[in-house]
XYZ file of C-alpha atoms in Angstrom:
598
model
C 33.998 -23.929 7.480
C 32.405 -21.852 10.447
C 28.687 -20.876 9.581
C 29.443 -17.134 10.363
C 32.101 -17.385 7.446
C 29.265 -17.872 5.113
C 27.848 -14.497 5.402
C 24.654 -13.611 3.690
C 24.365 -17.069 2.410
C 23.018 -17.792 6.173
C 20.123 -15.713 5.824
C 19.298 -17.169 2.334
C 19.536 -20.649 3.577
C 17.124 -19.714 6.426
C 14.693 -18.093 3.734
C 15.079 -21.500 1.615
C 14.982 -23.624 4.631
C 11.681 -21.682 5.630
C 9.931 -22.511 2.126
C 11.214 -25.779 1.419
C 11.078 -27.613 4.954
C 9.163 -25.451 7.385
C 5.972 -24.658 5.352
C 5.396 -28.031 4.138
C 5.434 -29.219 8.033
C 3.397 -26.455 9.018
C 0.857 -27.002 5.981
C 0.588 -30.848 7.300
C -0.495 -29.162 10.558
C -3.359 -27.180 8.446
C -1.705 -23.685 8.412
C -1.602 -21.793 5.306
C 1.687 -20.862 3.696
C 1.273 -17.317 4.640
C 0.989 -18.105 8.306
C 3.620 -20.372 8.071
C 5.786 -17.814 6.733
C 4.571 -15.372 9.761
C 4.898 -17.809 12.224
C 8.658 -18.619 11.210
C 9.636 -14.934 11.074
C 8.288 -14.627 14.705
C 10.207 -17.725 16.003
C 13.627 -16.185 14.233
C 12.638 -12.839 15.602
C 14.212 -11.020 18.342
C 11.847 -11.938 21.002
C 11.474 -15.766 20.562
C 14.762 -16.922 19.235
C 16.962 -15.484 22.037
C 14.833 -17.495 24.552
C 15.207 -20.687 22.345
C 18.773 -20.326 21.857
C 19.270 -19.963 25.662
C 18.390 -23.629 25.680
C 20.453 -24.548 22.521
C 23.352 -22.248 22.502
C 24.543 -23.491 19.315
C 21.491 -22.248 17.462
C 22.451 -18.915 18.007
C 24.831 -19.038 14.852
C 21.389 -19.465 12.904
C 20.140 -15.678 14.353
C 18.937 -13.790 10.842
C 21.222 -10.940 10.298
C 19.239 -8.292 9.018
C 15.845 -8.146 7.672
C 16.648 -4.792 6.027
C 18.679 -6.253 3.617
C 15.873 -8.045 2.088
C 13.146 -5.321 2.069
C 13.593 -4.418 -1.523
C 13.625 -8.127 -2.591
C 10.453 -8.826 -0.380
C 8.721 -5.698 -2.313
C 8.788 -7.941 -5.343
C 6.595 -10.382 -3.982
C 3.802 -7.408 -3.767
C 4.530 -6.311 -7.111
C 4.211 -9.927 -8.727
C 1.174 -10.445 -6.256
C -0.527 -7.275 -8.047
C 0.465 -8.353 -11.252
C -1.321 -11.599 -10.819
C -4.368 -10.127 -9.280
C -4.737 -7.767 -12.751
C -4.346 -10.974 -14.636
C -7.332 -12.381 -12.952
C -9.357 -9.336 -12.906
C -11.151 -9.838 -16.501
C -14.039 -7.470 -17.526
C -16.128 -11.181 -17.809
C -15.400 -11.973 -14.307
C -16.243 -8.638 -12.904
C -19.679 -8.510 -14.916
C -20.489 -12.220 -13.780
C -19.989 -11.023 -9.882
C -20.882 -7.449 -10.264
C -23.758 -7.577 -7.508
C -21.182 -9.403 -4.920
C -18.095 -7.246 -6.015
C -19.156 -3.833 -6.330
C -22.490 -4.075 -4.317
C -21.801 -6.294 -1.162
C -18.040 -5.769 -1.662
C -18.180 -2.043 -2.221
C -20.260 -1.490 0.762
C -18.358 -3.637 2.787
C -14.773 -1.655 2.334
C -16.670 1.720 2.772
C -18.661 0.759 6.045
C -15.572 -1.138 7.773
C -13.145 1.793 6.770
C -15.479 4.205 8.277
C -16.119 2.691 11.555
C -12.439 1.656 12.080
C -11.299 4.821 11.143
C -13.579 6.652 13.594
C -12.402 4.225 16.470
C -8.592 4.987 15.434
C -9.723 8.837 15.737
C -11.333 8.458 18.935
C -7.757 6.679 20.420
C -6.246 9.947 19.146
C -5.003 9.380 15.734
C -5.174 12.107 13.307
C -7.626 12.084 9.946
C -4.981 10.843 7.924
C -3.386 8.174 10.203
C -7.201 6.922 10.976
C -7.815 6.664 7.076
C -4.980 4.428 6.643
C -5.878 2.218 9.578
C -9.264 2.049 8.735
C -8.913 1.043 5.137
C -5.904 -1.632 6.294
C -8.500 -3.393 8.717
C -11.376 -3.287 6.168
C -9.399 -5.772 4.104
C -9.583 -9.738 4.764
C -7.246 -12.481 3.723
C -7.938 -13.507 0.144
C -4.879 -16.033 0.159
C -5.978 -18.017 3.521
C -9.884 -17.860 2.885
C -9.652 -18.792 -0.770
C -7.238 -21.953 -0.096
C -9.547 -22.935 2.871
C -12.546 -22.989 0.493
C -10.575 -24.607 -2.210
C -9.536 -27.180 -0.187
C -12.841 -27.950 1.300
C -14.225 -27.617 -2.486
C -16.861 -24.916 -1.818
C -15.663 -22.156 -3.973
C -18.746 -22.871 -5.752
C -21.116 -22.797 -2.922
C -23.346 -19.731 -1.737
C -20.849 -18.782 0.934
C -17.833 -19.275 -1.524
C -19.347 -17.230 -4.041
C -20.079 -14.275 -1.439
C -16.536 -14.515 -0.314
C -15.144 -14.619 -3.547
C -16.962 -11.540 -4.658
C -15.912 -9.558 -1.556
C -12.229 -10.621 -1.744
C -12.428 -9.669 -5.368
C -13.420 -6.008 -4.636
C -10.888 -5.856 -1.864
C -7.918 -6.930 -4.185
C -9.233 -4.230 -6.708
C -9.661 -1.697 -3.834
C -5.901 -2.056 -2.756
C -4.333 0.037 -5.860
C -6.440 3.163 -4.950
C -5.613 2.632 -1.288
C -2.142 2.558 -1.870
C -2.304 5.660 -4.007
C -4.311 7.183 -1.295
C -1.619 6.521 0.967
C 0.967 8.411 -1.168
C -1.454 11.391 -1.579
C -1.564 11.658 2.434
C 2.176 11.484 2.611
C 3.509 14.337 5.025
C 6.369 14.696 2.557
C 4.335 15.755 -0.217
C 3.451 19.328 -0.510
C 0.177 21.398 -1.402
C -3.438 20.522 -0.207
C -4.729 17.068 0.108
C -6.973 17.741 -2.696
C -4.072 19.270 -5.125
C -2.434 16.245 -4.207
C -4.928 13.940 -4.930
C -5.572 15.418 -8.339
C -1.906 15.313 -9.482
C -1.964 11.602 -8.273
C -4.755 10.723 -10.433
C -3.387 12.441 -13.489
C -0.331 10.784 -13.142
C -2.169 7.377 -12.442
C -3.974 8.083 -15.657
C -1.038 9.155 -17.537
C 1.193 6.464 -16.518
C -1.706 3.809 -16.716
C -2.552 4.784 -20.133
C 0.950 4.580 -21.265
C 1.413 1.093 -19.741
C -1.763 0.008 -21.507
C -0.784 1.237 -25.007
C 2.705 -0.338 -24.277
C 0.804 -3.357 -23.423
C -1.240 -3.694 -26.356
C 1.202 -2.577 -29.204
C 4.823 -3.831 -27.662
C 4.443 -6.261 -24.746
C 1.768 -8.551 -26.461
C 3.573 -8.804 -29.575
C 6.569 -9.025 -27.846
C 5.359 -12.109 -26.301
C 3.919 -13.487 -29.396
C 7.692 -13.150 -30.800
C 9.294 -14.841 -27.861
C 6.578 -17.438 -27.615
C 7.290 -18.677 -31.321
C 10.788 -19.571 -30.297
C 9.281 -21.960 -28.150
C 12.319 -21.509 -25.392
C 10.774 -21.728 -22.002
C 13.792 -19.871 -20.236
C 13.623 -16.916 -22.565
C 9.760 -16.694 -22.022
C 10.206 -16.856 -18.392
C 12.660 -14.209 -18.254
C 10.407 -11.862 -20.576
C 7.709 -12.374 -18.370
C 9.613 -11.445 -15.212
C 10.956 -8.480 -17.126
C 7.434 -7.109 -18.223
C 6.179 -7.715 -14.335
C 8.993 -6.036 -12.834
C 9.719 -3.413 -15.763
C 6.142 -2.126 -15.663
C 6.247 -1.450 -11.999
C 9.693 0.159 -12.203
C 8.434 2.482 -14.801
C 5.182 3.501 -12.761
C 8.041 4.287 -10.054
C 9.444 6.713 -12.463
C 6.545 8.372 -12.774
C 6.058 8.855 -9.001
C 3.734 5.857 -8.505
C 4.121 2.837 -6.609
C 5.788 -0.289 -8.454
C 2.549 -2.102 -7.539
C 0.271 0.022 -9.343
C 2.173 -0.348 -12.395
C 2.237 -4.277 -12.220
C -1.318 -4.129 -11.591
C -2.295 -2.415 -14.708
C 0.244 -4.374 -16.835
C -1.783 -7.635 -15.548
C -4.967 -6.169 -16.556
C -3.548 -5.373 -20.052
C -2.311 -8.928 -20.494
C -5.565 -10.612 -19.041
C -7.367 -11.210 -22.100
C -4.465 -12.656 -24.024
C -3.615 -16.252 -25.119
C -0.490 -15.788 -22.483
C -2.437 -15.665 -19.234
C -2.517 -18.831 -18.028
C 1.376 -19.616 -19.114
C 2.320 -16.248 -17.022
C 0.385 -17.349 -14.136
C 2.169 -20.808 -14.300
C 5.561 -19.176 -14.487
C 5.385 -16.316 -11.807
C 3.531 -18.489 -9.075
C 6.572 -19.842 -7.686
C 8.515 -16.544 -7.835
C 5.526 -14.925 -6.081
C 5.026 -17.517 -3.526
C 8.762 -17.354 -2.384
C 9.070 -13.549 -2.596
C 5.835 -13.061 -0.893
C 6.656 -15.701 1.659
C 9.954 -13.646 2.122
C 7.623 -10.474 2.660
C 5.375 -12.071 5.390
C 8.901 -13.591 6.933
C 10.008 -10.246 7.438
C 6.906 -9.072 8.942
C 7.053 -11.699 11.330
C 10.781 -10.718 12.243
C 9.567 -7.020 13.167
C 6.566 -7.751 14.914
C 6.854 -6.233 18.512
C 5.648 -9.090 20.502
C 6.913 -7.290 23.740
C 3.263 -5.437 23.311
C 1.671 -8.931 24.347
C 3.294 -8.633 27.807
C 2.748 -4.900 28.584
C -0.535 -4.587 26.402
C -1.645 -7.703 25.793
C -5.336 -6.768 26.815
C -5.548 -3.923 24.183
C -4.257 -6.197 21.388
C -6.543 -8.789 22.322
C -9.308 -6.164 22.391
C -8.542 -4.811 18.777
C -8.397 -8.113 17.386
C -11.729 -9.108 18.687
C -12.833 -5.578 17.757
C -11.847 -6.137 13.830
C -13.116 -9.599 14.011
C -16.663 -8.585 15.479
C -17.301 -5.208 14.010
C -16.275 -6.747 10.139
C -18.374 -9.717 10.419
C -21.252 -7.702 11.879
C -20.854 -5.065 8.904
C -20.572 -7.868 6.215
C -23.404 -9.668 7.174
C -25.798 -6.686 7.567
C -24.974 -5.659 4.071
C -25.571 -9.156 2.687
C -28.819 -8.991 4.498
C -29.455 -5.998 2.936
C -29.001 -7.417 -0.268
C -31.322 -10.507 0.670
C -28.585 -12.910 0.386
C -28.945 -16.428 1.943
C -28.517 -15.885 5.769
C -26.785 -18.841 6.726
C -24.095 -18.481 3.563
C -23.959 -14.677 4.530
C -23.161 -15.629 8.102
C -20.658 -18.165 7.130
C -19.117 -15.796 4.570
C -18.924 -13.059 7.375
C -17.031 -14.921 9.908
C -14.277 -15.875 7.220
C -14.056 -12.375 6.183
C -14.113 -10.855 9.760
C -10.257 -11.332 10.267
C -7.645 -9.183 8.802
C -5.677 -10.044 5.657
C -2.197 -9.929 4.246
C -2.502 -6.571 2.497
C -2.807 -4.717 5.782
C 0.626 -5.274 6.338
C 1.266 -3.824 2.905
C -0.811 -0.614 3.965
C 0.996 -0.265 6.981
C 4.454 -0.645 5.305
C 3.547 1.954 2.733
C 2.279 4.202 5.718
C 5.399 3.770 7.420
C 7.567 4.248 4.357
C 5.906 7.616 3.602
C 6.127 8.754 7.425
C 2.195 8.342 7.980
C 2.609 6.048 11.106
C 5.492 5.171 13.242
C 6.557 1.644 13.935
C 5.492 2.164 17.602
C 2.063 3.471 16.315
C 1.271 0.639 13.698
C 2.622 -2.392 16.106
C -0.620 -3.024 18.090
C -2.631 -2.967 14.868
C -0.195 -5.406 13.095
C -0.273 -7.680 16.025
C -4.194 -7.756 15.956
C -4.136 -8.580 12.202
C -1.656 -11.253 12.720
C -3.752 -12.739 15.666
C -6.932 -12.547 13.667
C -5.202 -14.252 10.651
C -3.730 -17.129 12.825
C -7.331 -17.681 14.126
C -8.887 -17.965 10.706
C -8.847 -21.851 10.248
C -10.413 -21.946 14.127
C -13.282 -19.690 12.597
C -13.569 -21.785 9.750
C -14.236 -24.793 11.933
C -16.884 -22.749 13.706
C -18.526 -21.643 10.504
C -18.955 -25.306 9.342
C -20.466 -26.317 12.529
C -23.032 -23.317 12.512
C -23.690 -24.328 9.013
C -25.697 -27.297 10.136
C -28.471 -28.858 7.774
C -29.732 -25.829 6.045
C -31.402 -26.284 2.992
C -30.177 -24.915 -0.161
C -32.321 -22.204 -1.513
C -32.146 -20.975 -4.891
C -30.640 -17.766 -5.599
C -32.489 -14.446 -6.038
C -32.255 -12.541 -9.022
C -29.737 -10.158 -7.589
C -27.458 -13.059 -6.879
C -24.945 -14.829 -9.213
C -26.390 -17.445 -11.166
C -23.132 -19.208 -12.205
C -19.621 -19.544 -11.042
C -16.824 -17.269 -12.221
C -15.552 -18.073 -15.676
C -12.388 -19.236 -14.124
C -14.455 -21.496 -11.600
C -16.692 -22.618 -14.216
C -16.455 -26.503 -15.244
C -14.797 -27.071 -18.921
C -16.009 -30.203 -20.113
C -12.917 -30.924 -21.908
C -9.269 -29.932 -21.965
C -7.837 -30.168 -25.646
C -3.867 -30.246 -25.532
C -2.691 -29.518 -28.988
C -5.031 -27.186 -31.313
C -3.623 -28.064 -34.756
C -5.856 -29.543 -37.413
C -7.014 -32.559 -35.072
C -7.505 -30.332 -31.914
C -9.271 -27.529 -33.913
C -11.692 -30.306 -35.645
C -12.156 -31.801 -32.255
C -13.214 -28.438 -30.875
C -15.718 -27.505 -33.791
C -17.613 -31.080 -32.799
C -17.721 -30.156 -29.206
C -18.837 -26.615 -29.811
C -21.583 -28.141 -32.425
C -22.655 -30.080 -29.379
C -22.755 -27.388 -26.590
C -19.811 -28.822 -24.822
C -17.284 -26.194 -23.235
C -13.563 -26.576 -23.684
C -10.206 -25.103 -23.160
C -7.592 -25.336 -25.569
C -3.923 -25.340 -25.104
C -1.093 -25.044 -27.696
C 2.831 -23.930 -27.841
C 2.281 -22.819 -31.427
C 1.522 -19.130 -31.642
C 0.254 -19.420 -35.179
C -2.088 -22.326 -34.307
C -3.427 -20.141 -31.505
C -3.684 -16.919 -33.880
C -5.883 -19.119 -36.420
C -8.172 -20.691 -33.373
C -8.886 -17.332 -31.921
C -9.950 -15.791 -35.254
C -12.262 -18.902 -35.135
C -13.796 -17.747 -31.824
C -12.098 -20.696 -30.012
C -10.682 -20.367 -26.255
C -6.992 -21.333 -26.532
C -3.950 -20.556 -24.044
C -0.561 -20.569 -25.060
C 1.704 -22.869 -22.559
C 3.336 -26.105 -22.291
C 0.808 -28.889 -21.605
C 3.641 -31.087 -20.194
C 3.564 -28.652 -17.222
C 1.226 -30.068 -14.765
C 1.121 -26.821 -12.783
C -0.001 -25.109 -16.127
C -2.700 -27.812 -16.639
C -4.201 -27.174 -13.263
C -4.359 -23.532 -14.072
C -6.342 -24.423 -17.088
C -8.852 -26.245 -14.782
C -7.609 -29.668 -14.853
C -9.226 -30.652 -11.677
C -12.754 -29.717 -12.988
C -12.387 -31.342 -16.763
C -14.306 -34.441 -17.391
C -11.932 -35.289 -20.144
C -8.748 -34.310 -21.554
C -8.149 -34.817 -25.464
C -4.462 -35.044 -26.217
C -4.064 -34.131 -30.123
C -0.595 -33.724 -30.769
C 1.464 -35.265 -33.411
C 4.574 -35.972 -31.352
C 4.318 -39.288 -29.693
C 6.590 -38.576 -26.842
C 4.949 -35.440 -26.145
C 1.381 -37.366 -25.902
C 2.885 -39.936 -23.681
C 4.250 -37.756 -21.284
C 0.949 -35.560 -21.276
C -0.942 -38.861 -20.364
C 1.207 -39.912 -17.660
C 1.090 -36.615 -15.857
C -2.677 -36.344 -16.120
C -3.401 -39.898 -15.175
C -1.147 -39.379 -12.149
C -2.642 -36.223 -11.129
C -6.341 -36.894 -11.756
C -6.701 -40.899 -12.348
C -10.297 -40.455 -12.554
C -10.302 -38.176 -15.417
C -10.717 -39.778 -19.096
C -7.859 -39.371 -21.418
C -8.538 -39.784 -25.142
C -5.351 -39.504 -27.083
C -4.066 -39.238 -30.715
C -1.842 -42.441 -31.588
C 0.919 -42.702 -34.049
C -0.045 -46.233 -34.656
C -1.017 -49.489 -32.931
C 2.518 -49.895 -31.239
C 1.750 -46.152 -29.910
C -1.572 -47.150 -28.776
C -0.139 -49.910 -26.740
C 2.113 -47.525 -25.059
C -0.693 -45.108 -24.030
C -2.818 -47.607 -22.690
C -0.244 -49.043 -20.163
C 0.284 -45.103 -19.403
C -3.185 -44.327 -18.103
C -5.157 -43.435 -21.498
C -8.984 -43.963 -21.394
C -8.966 -44.197 -25.559
C -6.419 -44.218 -27.993
C -6.752 -43.584 -31.649
C -4.470 -45.045 -33.702
C -4.235 -42.440 -36.843
C -2.765 -44.853 -39.405
C -5.807 -47.302 -38.547
C -8.357 -44.717 -38.936
C -6.805 -43.385 -42.339
C -6.438 -47.101 -43.398
C -10.159 -47.247 -42.788
C -11.311 -44.198 -44.729
C -9.139 -45.080 -47.437
C -10.535 -48.560 -47.512
C -14.303 -46.984 -47.510
C -13.416 -44.890 -50.565
C -11.758 -47.956 -52.376
C -15.032 -50.304 -51.803
C -17.305 -47.622 -53.177
C -15.443 -46.552 -56.142
C -14.826 -50.338 -56.902
C -18.667 -50.622 -57.180
C -19.663 -51.811 -53.367
C -22.723 -50.103 -52.363
C -22.034 -47.239 -50.072
C -24.142 -48.752 -47.430
C -22.430 -52.004 -47.568
C -18.984 -50.262 -47.582
C -19.971 -48.190 -44.409
C -21.240 -51.144 -42.628
C -17.954 -53.294 -43.522
C -15.783 -50.327 -42.190
C -17.544 -50.060 -39.041
C -17.135 -53.731 -38.430
C -13.317 -53.617 -38.972
C -13.511 -50.525 -36.888
C -15.402 -52.439 -34.169
C -12.974 -55.439 -34.211
C -10.113 -52.813 -33.822
C -11.864 -51.380 -30.897
C -12.071 -54.500 -29.084
C -8.663 -55.391 -29.740
C -7.601 -51.933 -28.439
C -10.227 -51.914 -25.644
C -8.680 -52.230 -21.944
C -11.041 -54.198 -19.698
C -7.765 -54.942 -17.930
C -4.600 -52.997 -18.822
C -2.355 -56.102 -18.512
C -4.534 -58.179 -20.570
C -4.898 -55.540 -23.312
C -1.234 -55.015 -23.343
C -0.549 -58.890 -23.863
C -3.121 -59.029 -26.752
C -1.590 -56.115 -28.279
C 1.796 -57.596 -27.990
C 0.595 -61.082 -29.172
C -0.856 -59.667 -32.432
C 2.103 -57.599 -33.291
C 4.033 -60.765 -32.994
C 1.723 -62.387 -35.210
C 1.850 -59.693 -37.909
C 5.636 -59.756 -37.728
C 5.848 -63.483 -38.252
C 3.399 -63.309 -41.239
C 5.553 -60.331 -42.351
C-alpha cells in the first residue's frame, strides 16, 4: 500500500512518531519535550523539509498534510494545561509563596509588559496590539525552567524558590490575560470599558456556576465513580470534566481554557487531585506537544534570511530587559543577589504561553500572522537558548555562601515540594493506626487509598489522604515518592502489596519499604521483592494472643511481656535480611522443617 493512500493516518503517525521516537532522542541531548516538538515542527515545516527532501526524494511522501486540521485538537492541550495549573494553585501554596508570587511575580509581569508594550508602540503597533505583545513577552517558560531545576534537584534552592514563585504568578496571570485579549477584539462592539465590564460579569457568572457545579456535582460524581474502582471509567469522567467545563465556559462567551482553569481550582483541595494529575498528564503532554508541533510548522523561518538582524535584536532585547527587570525587582525586595541573578537569567527568555497569547490575538483579529511572526521567532530562539543560559547561570553561581532568608522570604518549600517522611499505601484500619503513630511523633506522611469510604473516614480524622492506585508508579511520584524516606504498604491484598513493593524498589532502591505480610511465606516473597521490613500479621496476632494467655494463666505481666519480646526478636532475626539470598534460604529451610514436623 502506497503511503499516500493512508490519508490522514500519515499525519497521525508523524505526530506519534515525534512523541515516541524523536522526543526521547532529543531528551538524550538535553532538550526539553517542548523544544523537541518545536524543533520537530520546524524540521517538518515548509521551510526546512523541502530542502531535506531534495537530497532524499523518497521523504517527500512524509510531508505533513495540513496543520489546520489538528488546530482544535491541539487547543485541548492548552485546556488540559490550564486545568492542571488550576489543580496546582491551592490557597495553601499561594499563601506560602505570597511574597514571591504576588510581590516579585506581580511586579515582574507589570513592569515587563509596560516596557515591552512601549517598545512595540514605538515600532508602530496600536495600543491594543502593543498590550498583547507586552503581556506575551512578559511570560517565561514554566515547563523548561521547572524541568531544568528539577533535574538539577535545585527547586528547593533560593534561586529555585524565586523562579518558582514568579512562574506561579505568570501561570495565574495567563487567565486574565486571555480574557483581556477577548475584550480588545476588534470584532467586539462598544467601548473597551464596556467590553471589559461585560467580560468580567460573564467571567464571574460562569466561574461561579462552575464552582457551584464543582462543589455540589463534580466532586460527588467523582466519589461515585471512584467507588466503582474502575480506572477506565474514572479516566473518562476526568476527561469529561476537564473538557466539559471548558466547553461550558465557551458557551458563555469565555475561553475554554478559563473554564478548565476554574474547574481545576474547584478540585484542587479534593482527595482526587493526585489521581487526576496522573491521569491527565499523558494526554496533556501529547496534546500540548501537538500544539507546539503546529507552532513549529507555522513559523516563518524566511524571516531569518530577510530580517535576521531584527529577530536577533528582538531576542536579545527580550532576554536582557526581562532579566534586568526581574533582578531589579528582587533587589528591591532584598532577596539574595546571587540567587536573584540566577533566577533572572532563567526567567529572561520567553515562554510557551506567549504562543497561546499570539494565537488568541490572531484568532480575534488583533494581530496578523505577518505581524506576530518576528515575535514568535524571537520567543522560539530564546527558549532554545534556555539550557545554555542555565549553564551560564551555574558558572556564575560560583562558591557563594548560603545566606539565611530574610523575613520577607519563603522559609519553607511549597507544600508540594516539601518532604513527606512517609507514604502510607492503604489507609484502612492498619494504615490509619500507623498514621496516628506518625502524627503523635510529629512525622509528616501522605496517605493513599483506592477506597472512597476509607478516604472519607481519614479526612474526618484530619489526615491528608489522596484517592488513587498505589500500583501506578506515576501516581506515586506525584505523591512525593522521590522525597519520601519510607513507604509503608498496609493493604490486606498480598498480590497488590508485592506489586507496590517491586515498583517502589525498582524506582527508588534507596527508599525503605515496610510492608504488611499475610504470613511468613508471604514475608519471604516480599523480602525477595525488595522490602526493608516485612511484618507478618499472623505472627503478630499469635504473639499478642500468647501474651494475653500467659497473663490470664497467672504468669506475671512483666515476665509475659519479656517472653513475647524475646520470641518476637527471634522471629525478627529469622526474618531479617543481612543478605537477601541468605534470608530466603533461611525461610525456605524453616518452612520445610515445619512441614516435616506437621
